[in-house]
Structures are given as C-alpha cells and as structure tokens.
C-alpha cells in the first residue's frame, strides 16, 4: 500500500513539474483574461502542445541522427566517437534538469549520438550477417509496435510502469557512468551470454521508457501546456530510440559474435 502511494506521488510530482516548466500565462484565451488582452491586434495567444508536432520533431531528430550516423560510419575513428558519446551523455543529464533547453539540446544530442553510433555500427558491421541494417529495421519496428500497443489501449501506463522505467533508466545511467570512468561492466563490453542478457534488459527498459514517453505526450496535450514542451517530448523519445538501437546491436552482436569483444 505504501509502495503504491509512493509511486502515485512520484508520477504526480513528475507531471506537476512539467506543468510548472511549461505552464501557459494566466488568462490566455480563458474567461478570466483581461479585456485588454482579448482585443484584436494585441499579442496572439501562445501555441499549445500538439502530439503531432512532437512526433514531427522526433522525425526531424531521427533524420539528423541518420545523416550524422553516415558520417560517423564512414569517417569517424573510435576515439572521436567515444568523445561524442560522452558529451551526448552529458546532454541527457542536463536535459533531465533543464527541460526548457531541449530545443537546443535535442538537435545537438542527435548530431553527437548519430556520429558515435555510426562509428560503433562500423565495428558491428565487421561481424557480418547484416547486423547494422537489421538493427535499424528492428528499432523502427519496436517503436511502431510500442506506439500501436499504446494507442490501442493494449498497454496502459500505470504508476508502477513509470516507476520501473525511471528506476531502469537510473540504473543504465549508473552503468554508463561506470563505463565512462573505465570500469568494466559485464555484458556491456563483451558479446556472448552476458551481452545478450544485458541487451535484452536494456531493450526492456527502453520499451518501458517509450510507453512513458507516449503517456507524457498524451498528458501534455491534454494539459494544454506550451508548445515548447514538444521538444522535450521529442528528446525523451529520441533517447529511448537510441537505447533501443544500442540494445539491438548488442543482442545481434551477441547472437552472431561468438563471444568476441567489440573493437
């Protein structure tokens, strides 16, 4: 009982923060608006959040990442890719605490992460079996399947699911930090059974975060918050997609890599 109360409080706090960050100015378009503000020729009311525009922004971020990925695949060495991934990881952390900066952070993240993943994909491509194109197709399929399951109501986002997604994301952040400081994490730096298990766990966390991101989009539109939040929603979905792709690379690499280590 206490656990359920805690999870409900956590969810309410999360969306209260969204409302606080992107709340529309009082009186815009409502019955309490001052008469002077409602006269023609005065300032137009701000645009409210639109789910369709949030997904349009996600598509734009994906295109930016794909173009950057081609550059990373063809010309970026591993050392530069690692640096790009470190900076991109830092942008994710900044985005958690400064949601209003997403309009700038999200495109920068897509460029950096695209370059890094392109270089990493080149290493996986050396294994053969069409791992990279298969991972791209599977990533798109996972996103579409998750969206269909959410839109049809077959999957309902509950406070428990949100808490699991949040805790899983924190766990992956901790793993990422350990990896960045040079500590070896079982499954993250190797193929074989450990890599397969880690990849499946990361994929499950990524899918949970996609569901919560879809809920964020739906609630934000219902709350009528500022359109600026569309970038924050697109950024959140983009980070989940990146995790899906990395998980797919690790799963496929473990299935075909025979226990070898990545370059």
Short mmCIF file of C-alpha atoms in Angstrom, two decimals:
data_model
loop_
_atom_site.label_atom_id
_atom_site.label_comp_id
_atom_site.label_asym_id
_atom_site.label_seq_id
_atom_site.Cartn_x
_atom_site.Cartn_y
_atom_site.Cartn_z
CA UNK A 1 0.00 0.00 0.00
CA UNK A 2 2.76 2.42 0.93
CA UNK A 3 4.65 1.49 -2.25
CA UNK A 4 1.60 2.30 -4.41
CA UNK A 5 1.14 5.63 -2.61
CA UNK A 6 4.81 6.44 -3.21
CA UNK A 7 4.57 5.61 -6.92
CA UNK A 8 1.41 7.71 -7.34
CA UNK A 9 3.13 10.62 -5.59
CA UNK A 10 6.16 10.21 -7.87
CA UNK A 11 4.00 10.32 -11.00
CA UNK A 12 2.02 13.34 -9.78
CA UNK A 13 5.25 15.16 -8.95
CA UNK A 14 6.67 14.44 -12.42
CA UNK A 15 3.69 15.90 -14.25
CA UNK A 16 3.42 18.79 -11.79
CA UNK A 17 7.00 19.67 -12.78
CA UNK A 18 6.03 19.54 -16.47
CA UNK A 19 3.09 21.85 -15.78
CA UNK A 20 5.35 24.24 -13.84
CA UNK A 21 8.03 24.29 -16.56
CA UNK A 22 5.65 24.88 -19.46
CA UNK A 23 2.56 26.48 -17.91
CA UNK A 24 0.79 28.97 -20.16
CA UNK A 25 0.50 32.56 -18.92
CA UNK A 26 -2.63 33.03 -16.82
CA UNK A 27 -5.63 34.37 -18.68
CA UNK A 28 -4.63 33.47 -22.23
CA UNK A 29 -7.79 32.65 -24.13
CA UNK A 30 -9.78 31.89 -20.96
CA UNK A 31 -12.75 33.63 -19.41
CA UNK A 32 -10.54 35.35 -16.83
CA UNK A 33 -8.37 37.05 -19.47
CA UNK A 34 -8.22 40.84 -19.08
CA UNK A 35 -10.27 42.68 -21.68
CA UNK A 36 -7.17 44.49 -22.99
CA UNK A 37 -5.51 41.18 -23.79
CA UNK A 38 -8.52 39.96 -25.73
CA UNK A 39 -8.73 42.95 -28.07
CA UNK A 40 -7.76 42.40 -31.73
CA UNK A 41 -4.24 43.40 -32.62
CA UNK A 42 -2.81 42.59 -29.20
CA UNK A 43 -0.45 39.72 -28.65
CA UNK A 44 -1.63 36.39 -30.05
CA UNK A 45 -2.05 33.57 -27.53
CA UNK A 46 0.88 31.15 -27.43
CA UNK A 47 0.67 27.85 -29.28
CA UNK A 48 -0.26 24.88 -27.13
CA UNK A 49 1.32 21.44 -27.14
CA UNK A 50 0.48 19.18 -30.08
CA UNK A 51 1.23 15.46 -30.14
CA UNK A 52 1.54 15.50 -33.94
CA UNK A 53 4.15 18.26 -33.83
CA UNK A 54 6.07 16.39 -31.11
CA UNK A 55 6.29 13.35 -33.39
CA UNK A 56 7.27 15.59 -36.32
CA UNK A 57 10.15 16.90 -34.23
CA UNK A 58 11.13 13.32 -33.39
CA UNK A 59 11.25 12.50 -37.10
CA UNK A 60 13.49 15.52 -37.65
CA UNK A 61 15.83 14.40 -34.86
CA UNK A 62 15.98 10.90 -36.37
CA UNK A 63 16.89 12.30 -39.79
CA UNK A 64 19.65 14.41 -38.22
CA UNK A 65 20.95 11.34 -36.38
CA UNK A 66 20.89 9.19 -39.54
CA UNK A 67 22.82 11.78 -41.57
CA UNK A 68 25.35 12.17 -38.78
CA UNK A 69 25.49 8.39 -38.47
CA UNK A 70 26.56 8.05 -42.10
CA UNK A 71 29.42 10.47 -41.43
CA UNK A 72 30.40 8.55 -38.30
CA UNK A 73 30.21 5.22 -40.14
CA UNK A 74 32.45 6.35 -42.97
CA UNK A 75 34.99 8.68 -41.40
CA UNK A 76 34.96 8.94 -37.60
CA UNK A 77 37.53 6.94 -35.56
CA UNK A 78 36.63 5.21 -32.31
CA UNK A 79 38.32 7.83 -30.11
CA UNK A 80 36.29 10.69 -31.55
CA UNK A 81 33.11 8.60 -31.35
CA UNK A 82 33.76 7.95 -27.66
CA UNK A 83 34.15 11.67 -27.04
CA UNK A 84 30.89 12.39 -28.86
CA UNK A 85 29.10 9.78 -26.76
CA UNK A 86 30.45 11.28 -23.53
CA UNK A 87 29.19 14.75 -24.49
CA UNK A 88 25.84 13.32 -25.63
CA UNK A 89 25.50 11.52 -22.30
CA UNK A 90 26.15 14.81 -20.53
CA UNK A 91 23.42 16.49 -22.60
CA UNK A 92 20.95 13.84 -21.47
CA UNK A 93 21.75 14.61 -17.84
CA UNK A 94 21.37 18.35 -18.47
CA UNK A 95 18.06 17.73 -20.22
CA UNK A 96 16.69 15.97 -17.15
CA UNK A 97 17.09 19.10 -15.07
CA UNK A 98 16.60 21.80 -17.71
CA UNK A 99 13.62 20.69 -19.78
CA UNK A 100 13.23 24.11 -21.41
CA UNK A 101 16.66 23.76 -23.01
CA UNK A 102 15.50 20.77 -25.06
CA UNK A 103 15.04 22.92 -28.19
CA UNK A 104 18.82 23.35 -28.31
CA UNK A 105 19.95 20.17 -26.55
CA UNK A 106 17.90 17.73 -28.64
CA UNK A 107 19.42 18.59 -32.06
CA UNK A 108 22.94 18.71 -30.59
CA UNK A 109 22.34 15.33 -28.96
CA UNK A 110 21.12 13.85 -32.25
CA UNK A 111 24.24 15.02 -34.09
CA UNK A 112 26.65 13.74 -31.45
CA UNK A 113 24.86 10.47 -30.85
CA UNK A 114 24.48 9.90 -34.58
CA UNK A 115 28.23 10.30 -35.13
CA UNK A 116 29.02 8.00 -32.21
CA UNK A 117 26.53 5.30 -33.21
CA UNK A 118 27.70 5.47 -36.82
CA UNK A 119 31.27 4.72 -35.76
CA UNK A 120 30.11 1.96 -33.39
CA UNK A 121 27.96 0.49 -36.15
CA UNK A 122 31.02 0.24 -38.39
CA UNK A 123 32.61 -2.04 -35.79
CA UNK A 124 29.50 -4.21 -35.61
CA UNK A 125 29.27 -4.34 -39.41
CA UNK A 126 32.59 -6.19 -39.47
CA UNK A 127 30.85 -9.16 -37.81
CA UNK A 128 28.68 -9.56 -40.89
CA UNK A 129 25.17 -11.04 -41.09
CA UNK A 130 23.73 -7.58 -41.90
CA UNK A 131 23.69 -6.62 -38.23
CA UNK A 132 23.51 -2.85 -38.77
CA UNK A 133 20.57 -2.69 -41.23
CA UNK A 134 18.77 -5.37 -39.20
CA UNK A 135 19.23 -3.32 -36.02
CA UNK A 136 17.86 -0.21 -37.76
CA UNK A 137 14.80 -2.08 -39.03
CA UNK A 138 14.19 -3.69 -35.63
CA UNK A 139 14.49 -0.30 -33.91
CA UNK A 140 11.82 1.18 -36.17
CA UNK A 141 9.65 -1.91 -35.68
CA UNK A 142 9.92 -1.71 -31.89
CA UNK A 143 8.91 1.96 -31.92
CA UNK A 144 5.91 1.36 -34.19
CA UNK A 145 4.81 -1.71 -32.21
CA UNK A 146 5.07 0.16 -28.90
CA UNK A 147 3.07 3.09 -30.32
CA UNK A 148 0.36 0.78 -31.66
CA UNK A 149 0.11 -1.07 -28.35
CA UNK A 150 -0.21 2.24 -26.53
CA UNK A 151 -2.67 3.86 -28.94
CA UNK A 152 -4.96 0.81 -28.99
CA UNK A 153 -5.02 0.62 -25.19
CA UNK A 154 -3.49 -2.85 -25.09
CA UNK A 155 -0.79 -1.41 -22.86
CA UNK A 156 -1.78 1.01 -20.11
CA UNK A 157 0.85 3.19 -18.49
CA UNK A 158 0.47 2.79 -14.75
CA UNK A 159 2.36 4.45 -11.89
CA UNK A 160 4.18 1.15 -11.37
CA UNK A 161 5.32 1.10 -15.01
CA UNK A 162 6.52 4.69 -14.76
CA UNK A 163 8.47 3.90 -11.63
CA UNK A 164 10.06 0.83 -13.23
CA UNK A 165 11.00 2.85 -16.31
CA UNK A 166 12.51 5.59 -14.15
CA UNK A 167 14.46 3.16 -11.95
CA UNK A 168 15.67 1.26 -15.01
CA UNK A 169 16.83 4.49 -16.64
CA UNK A 170 18.70 5.44 -13.47
CA UNK A 171 20.35 2.03 -13.48
CA UNK A 172 21.52 2.48 -17.06
CA UNK A 173 22.81 5.96 -16.23
CA UNK A 174 24.83 4.41 -13.38
CA UNK A 175 26.18 1.75 -15.75
CA UNK A 176 27.07 4.45 -18.28
CA UNK A 177 28.94 6.44 -15.65
CA UNK A 178 30.88 3.35 -14.53
CA UNK A 179 31.80 2.61 -18.14
CA UNK A 180 32.92 6.20 -18.76
CA UNK A 181 35.35 6.13 -15.83
CA UNK A 182 36.89 2.93 -17.18
CA UNK A 183 35.25 0.21 -15.08
CA UNK A 184 34.33 -2.99 -16.88
CA UNK A 185 30.60 -3.80 -16.77
CA UNK A 186 29.68 -7.45 -17.52
CA UNK A 187 27.71 -7.67 -20.73
CA UNK A 188 28.32 -4.08 -21.79
CA UNK A 189 31.79 -4.59 -23.24
CA UNK A 190 31.53 -8.16 -24.46
CA UNK A 191 29.40 -10.50 -26.54
CA UNK A 192 28.17 -13.94 -25.54
CA UNK A 193 25.53 -14.77 -22.94
CA UNK A 194 26.33 -11.78 -20.72
CA UNK A 195 25.99 -9.38 -23.64
CA UNK A 196 22.74 -11.00 -24.74
CA UNK A 197 21.21 -10.74 -21.26
CA UNK A 198 22.33 -7.14 -20.83
CA UNK A 199 20.97 -6.25 -24.28
CA UNK A 200 17.57 -7.78 -23.52
CA UNK A 201 17.37 -5.97 -20.18
CA UNK A 202 18.33 -2.65 -21.79
CA UNK A 203 15.76 -3.22 -24.55
CA UNK A 204 13.02 -3.86 -21.96
CA UNK A 205 13.93 -0.64 -20.14
CA UNK A 206 13.93 1.27 -23.43
CA UNK A 207 10.45 -0.01 -24.33
CA UNK A 208 9.13 0.91 -20.88
CA UNK A 209 10.50 4.41 -21.39
CA UNK A 210 8.84 4.63 -24.80
CA UNK A 211 5.48 3.86 -23.20
CA UNK A 212 6.02 6.53 -20.54
CA UNK A 213 7.12 8.99 -23.23
CA UNK A 214 3.88 8.35 -25.13
CA UNK A 215 1.97 8.99 -21.92
CA UNK A 216 3.93 12.21 -21.47
CA UNK A 217 2.89 13.32 -24.96
CA UNK A 218 -0.76 12.45 -24.36
CA UNK A 219 -0.96 14.17 -20.97
CA UNK A 220 0.93 17.23 -22.15
CA UNK A 221 -1.54 17.73 -24.98
CA UNK A 222 -4.47 17.26 -22.60
CA UNK A 223 -2.98 19.75 -20.12
CA UNK A 224 -2.68 22.39 -22.85
CA UNK A 225 0.87 23.33 -21.86
CA UNK A 226 3.21 25.40 -24.00
CA UNK A 227 4.32 24.09 -27.39
CA UNK A 228 7.92 24.42 -26.20
CA UNK A 229 7.40 21.10 -24.41
CA UNK A 230 7.20 19.37 -27.80
CA UNK A 231 11.00 19.47 -28.00
CA UNK A 232 11.27 17.92 -24.56
CA UNK A 233 8.92 15.11 -25.59
CA UNK A 234 10.80 14.52 -28.85
CA UNK A 235 14.11 14.50 -26.97
CA UNK A 236 12.82 11.92 -24.49
CA UNK A 237 11.59 9.64 -27.29
CA UNK A 238 14.88 10.10 -29.16
CA UNK A 239 16.94 8.95 -26.17
CA UNK A 240 14.71 5.88 -25.84
CA UNK A 241 15.15 5.09 -29.54
CA UNK A 242 18.92 5.37 -29.22
CA UNK A 243 18.79 2.88 -26.35
CA UNK A 244 16.65 0.52 -28.45
CA UNK A 245 19.20 0.66 -31.27
CA UNK A 246 22.18 0.07 -28.97
CA UNK A 247 20.32 -2.85 -27.37
CA UNK A 248 19.61 -4.35 -30.78
CA UNK A 249 23.25 -4.06 -31.79
CA UNK A 250 24.32 -5.81 -28.60
CA UNK A 251 21.69 -8.56 -28.94
CA UNK A 252 22.53 -9.24 -32.59
CA UNK A 253 26.26 -8.99 -31.95
CA UNK A 254 25.96 -11.50 -29.12
CA UNK A 255 23.94 -13.83 -31.30
CA UNK A 256 26.46 -13.73 -34.15
CA UNK A 257 29.69 -12.68 -32.44
CA UNK A 258 30.57 -15.95 -30.77
CA UNK A 259 31.84 -14.33 -27.58
CA UNK A 260 34.33 -11.97 -29.21
CA UNK A 261 34.88 -8.46 -27.92
CA UNK A 262 33.98 -5.27 -29.72
CA UNK A 263 36.76 -3.16 -31.15
#
